[in-house]
mmCIF file of C-alpha atoms in Angstrom:
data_model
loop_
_atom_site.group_PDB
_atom_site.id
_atom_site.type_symbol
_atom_site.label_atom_id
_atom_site.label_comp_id
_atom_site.label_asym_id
_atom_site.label_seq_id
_atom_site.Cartn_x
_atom_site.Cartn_y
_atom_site.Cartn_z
ATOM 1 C CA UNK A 20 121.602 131.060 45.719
ATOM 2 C CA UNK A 21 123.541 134.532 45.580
ATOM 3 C CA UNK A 22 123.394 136.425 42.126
ATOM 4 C CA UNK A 23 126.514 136.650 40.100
ATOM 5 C CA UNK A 24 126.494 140.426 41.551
ATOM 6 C CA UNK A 25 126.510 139.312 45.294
ATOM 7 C CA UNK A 26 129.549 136.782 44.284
ATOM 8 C CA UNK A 27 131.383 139.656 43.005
ATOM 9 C CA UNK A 28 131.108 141.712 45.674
ATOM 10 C CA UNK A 29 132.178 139.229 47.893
ATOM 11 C CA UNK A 30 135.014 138.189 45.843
ATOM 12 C CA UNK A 31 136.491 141.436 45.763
ATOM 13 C CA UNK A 32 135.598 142.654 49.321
ATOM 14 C CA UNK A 33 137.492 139.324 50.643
ATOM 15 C CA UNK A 34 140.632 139.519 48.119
ATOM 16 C CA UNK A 35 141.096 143.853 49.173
ATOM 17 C CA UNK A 36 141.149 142.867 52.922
ATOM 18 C CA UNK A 37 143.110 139.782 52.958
ATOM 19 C CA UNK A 38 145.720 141.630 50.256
ATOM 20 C CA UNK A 39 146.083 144.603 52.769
ATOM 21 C CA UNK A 40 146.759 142.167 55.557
ATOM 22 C CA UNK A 41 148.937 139.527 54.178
ATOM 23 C CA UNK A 42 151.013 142.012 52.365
ATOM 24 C CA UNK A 43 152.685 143.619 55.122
ATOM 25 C CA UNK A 44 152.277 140.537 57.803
ATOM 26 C CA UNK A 45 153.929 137.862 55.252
ATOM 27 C CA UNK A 46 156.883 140.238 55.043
ATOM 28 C CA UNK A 47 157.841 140.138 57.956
ATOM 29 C CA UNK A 48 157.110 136.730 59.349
ATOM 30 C CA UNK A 49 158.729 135.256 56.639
ATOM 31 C CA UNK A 50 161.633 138.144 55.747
ATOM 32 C CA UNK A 51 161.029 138.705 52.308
ATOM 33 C CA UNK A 52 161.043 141.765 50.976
ATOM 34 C CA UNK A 53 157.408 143.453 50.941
ATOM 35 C CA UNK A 54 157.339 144.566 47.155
ATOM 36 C CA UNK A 55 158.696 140.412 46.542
ATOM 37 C CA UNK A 56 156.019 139.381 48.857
ATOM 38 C CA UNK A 57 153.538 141.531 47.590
ATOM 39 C CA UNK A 58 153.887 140.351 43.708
ATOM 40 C CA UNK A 59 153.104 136.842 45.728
ATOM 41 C CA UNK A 60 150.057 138.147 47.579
ATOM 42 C CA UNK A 61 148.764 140.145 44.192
ATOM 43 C CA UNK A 62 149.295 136.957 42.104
ATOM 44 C CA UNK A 63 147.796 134.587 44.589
ATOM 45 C CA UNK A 64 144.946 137.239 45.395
ATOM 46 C CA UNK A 65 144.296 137.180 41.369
ATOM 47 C CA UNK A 66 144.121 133.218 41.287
ATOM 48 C CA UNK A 67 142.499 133.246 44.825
ATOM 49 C CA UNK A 68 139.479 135.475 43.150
ATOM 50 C CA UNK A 69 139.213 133.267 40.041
ATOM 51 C CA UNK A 70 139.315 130.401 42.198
ATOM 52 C CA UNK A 71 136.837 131.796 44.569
ATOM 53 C CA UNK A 72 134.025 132.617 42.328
ATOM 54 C CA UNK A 73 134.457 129.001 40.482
ATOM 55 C CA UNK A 74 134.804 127.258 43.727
ATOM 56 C CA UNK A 75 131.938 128.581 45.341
ATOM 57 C CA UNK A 76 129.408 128.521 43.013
ATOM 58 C CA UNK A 77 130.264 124.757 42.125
ATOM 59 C CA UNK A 78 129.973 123.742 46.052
ATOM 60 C CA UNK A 79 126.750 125.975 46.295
ATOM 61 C CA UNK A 80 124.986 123.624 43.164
ATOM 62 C CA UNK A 81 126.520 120.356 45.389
ATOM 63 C CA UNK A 82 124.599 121.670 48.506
ATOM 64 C CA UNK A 83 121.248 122.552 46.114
ATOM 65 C CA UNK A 84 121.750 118.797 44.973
ATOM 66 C CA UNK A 85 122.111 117.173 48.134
ATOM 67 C CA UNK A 86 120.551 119.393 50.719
ATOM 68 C CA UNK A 87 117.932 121.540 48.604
ATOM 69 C CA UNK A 88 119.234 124.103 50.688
ATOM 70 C CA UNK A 89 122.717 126.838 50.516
ATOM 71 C CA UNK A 90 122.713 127.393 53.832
ATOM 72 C CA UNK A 91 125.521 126.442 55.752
ATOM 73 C CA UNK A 92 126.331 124.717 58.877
ATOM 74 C CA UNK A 93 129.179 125.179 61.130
ATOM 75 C CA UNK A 94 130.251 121.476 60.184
ATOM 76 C CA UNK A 95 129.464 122.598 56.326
ATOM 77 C CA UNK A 96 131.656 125.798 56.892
ATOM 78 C CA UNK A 97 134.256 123.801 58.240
ATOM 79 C CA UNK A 98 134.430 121.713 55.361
ATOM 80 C CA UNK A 99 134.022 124.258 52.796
ATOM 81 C CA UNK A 100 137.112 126.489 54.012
ATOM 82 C CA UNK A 101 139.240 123.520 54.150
ATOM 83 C CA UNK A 102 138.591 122.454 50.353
ATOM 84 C CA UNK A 103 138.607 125.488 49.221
ATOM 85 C CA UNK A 104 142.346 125.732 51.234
ATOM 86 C CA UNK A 105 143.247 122.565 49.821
ATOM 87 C CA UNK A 106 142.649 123.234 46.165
ATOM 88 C CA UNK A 107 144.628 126.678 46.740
ATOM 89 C CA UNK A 108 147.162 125.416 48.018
ATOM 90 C CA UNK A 109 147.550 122.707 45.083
ATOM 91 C CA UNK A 110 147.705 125.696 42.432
ATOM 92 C CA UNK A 111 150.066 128.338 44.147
ATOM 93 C CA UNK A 112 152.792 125.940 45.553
ATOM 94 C CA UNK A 113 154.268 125.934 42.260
ATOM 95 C CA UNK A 114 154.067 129.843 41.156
ATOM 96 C CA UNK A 115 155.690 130.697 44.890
ATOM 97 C CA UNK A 116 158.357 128.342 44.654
ATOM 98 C CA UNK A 117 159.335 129.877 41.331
ATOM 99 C CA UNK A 118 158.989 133.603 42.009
ATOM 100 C CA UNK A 119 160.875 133.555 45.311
ATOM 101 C CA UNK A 120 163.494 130.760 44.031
ATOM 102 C CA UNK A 121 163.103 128.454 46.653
ATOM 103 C CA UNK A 122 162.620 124.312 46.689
ATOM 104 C CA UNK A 123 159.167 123.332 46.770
ATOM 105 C CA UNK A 124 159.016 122.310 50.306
ATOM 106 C CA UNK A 125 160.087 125.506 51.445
ATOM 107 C CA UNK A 126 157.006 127.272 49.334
ATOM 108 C CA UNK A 127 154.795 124.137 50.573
ATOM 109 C CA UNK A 128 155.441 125.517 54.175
ATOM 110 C CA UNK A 129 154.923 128.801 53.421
ATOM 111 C CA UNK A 130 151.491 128.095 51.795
ATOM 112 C CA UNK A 131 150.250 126.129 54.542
ATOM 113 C CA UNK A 132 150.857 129.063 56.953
ATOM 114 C CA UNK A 133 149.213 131.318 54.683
ATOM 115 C CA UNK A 134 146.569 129.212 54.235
ATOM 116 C CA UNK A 135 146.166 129.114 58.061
ATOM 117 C CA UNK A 136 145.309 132.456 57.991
ATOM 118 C CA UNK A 137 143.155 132.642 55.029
ATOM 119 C CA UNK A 138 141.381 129.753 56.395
ATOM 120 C CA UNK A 139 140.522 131.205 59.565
ATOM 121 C CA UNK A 140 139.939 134.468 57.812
ATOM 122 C CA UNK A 141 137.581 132.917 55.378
ATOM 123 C CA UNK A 142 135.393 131.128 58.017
ATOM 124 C CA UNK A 143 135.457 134.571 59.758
ATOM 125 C CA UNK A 144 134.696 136.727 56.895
ATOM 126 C CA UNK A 145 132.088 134.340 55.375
ATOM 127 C CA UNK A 146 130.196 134.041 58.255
ATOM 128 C CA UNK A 147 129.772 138.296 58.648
ATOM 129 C CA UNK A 148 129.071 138.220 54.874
ATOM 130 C CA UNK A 149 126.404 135.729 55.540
ATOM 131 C CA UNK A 150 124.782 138.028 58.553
ATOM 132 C CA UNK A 151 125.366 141.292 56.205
ATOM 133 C CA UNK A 152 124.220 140.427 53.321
ATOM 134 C CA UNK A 153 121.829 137.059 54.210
ATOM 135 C CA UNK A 154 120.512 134.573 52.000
ATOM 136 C CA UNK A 155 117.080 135.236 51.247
ATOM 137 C CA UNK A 156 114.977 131.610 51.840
ATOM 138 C CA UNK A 157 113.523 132.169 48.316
ATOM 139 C CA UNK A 158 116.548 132.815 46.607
ATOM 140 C CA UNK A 159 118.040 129.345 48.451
#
């Protein structure tokens, strides 16, 4: 398994690239003001990075448990990114509703196109953190 080091630097190596995409990106695709939009992205990237770390060391001691092994498979991947989605989702829905002032359907909608993103972002990322920085088999 990765050290609490290697789950930092991941953490915060994901959050400063996604927050200098989405920034800018969500702005405009959705026309909200970028310093609005960015209190969103900061917020969500602070959740996003508590969530991250909790989320990810809690599915890593499943896989020990079930597979005696942390590394993943494409289906595996798959799977991961969309739970990890899913339970973001479920805890920012509420905060973006409120700090935008809109119903909650409209801040459903535009959580599940941010999570788009992030979720093909996070498969991407993950996977070149994986090659950069691999699991060592006696460390799994």
């Amino acid at each position: 398994m990765r050290d609490t080091r290697d789950r930092i630097r991941h953490i915060l190596l994901f959050e400063a690239i996604a927050l200098a995409a989405v920034t800018p990106l969500g702005g405009l695709v959705f026309g909200i003001d970028m310093s609005h939009f960015g209190v969103v992205a900061i917020v969500s990237t602070v959740v996003a990075m508590a969530w991250n770390y909790g989320f990810n060391l809690g599915f890593d001691h499943v896989m020990l448990r079930l597979f005696n092994d942390v590394r993943k498979s494409l289906t595996t991947r798959i799977v991961h990114a969309a739970l990890f989605e899913a339970g973001l989702v479920t805890m920012l829905v509420p905060f973006i509703a409120w700090y935008l002032g809109v119903p909650l359907r409209d801040a459903f909608v535009m959580n599940i196109a941010i999570a788009g993103f992030f979720m093909v972002y996070a498969f991407v990322f993950n996977w070149a953190y994986d090659n950069l920085f691999p699991i060592e088999a006696n460390r799994a």
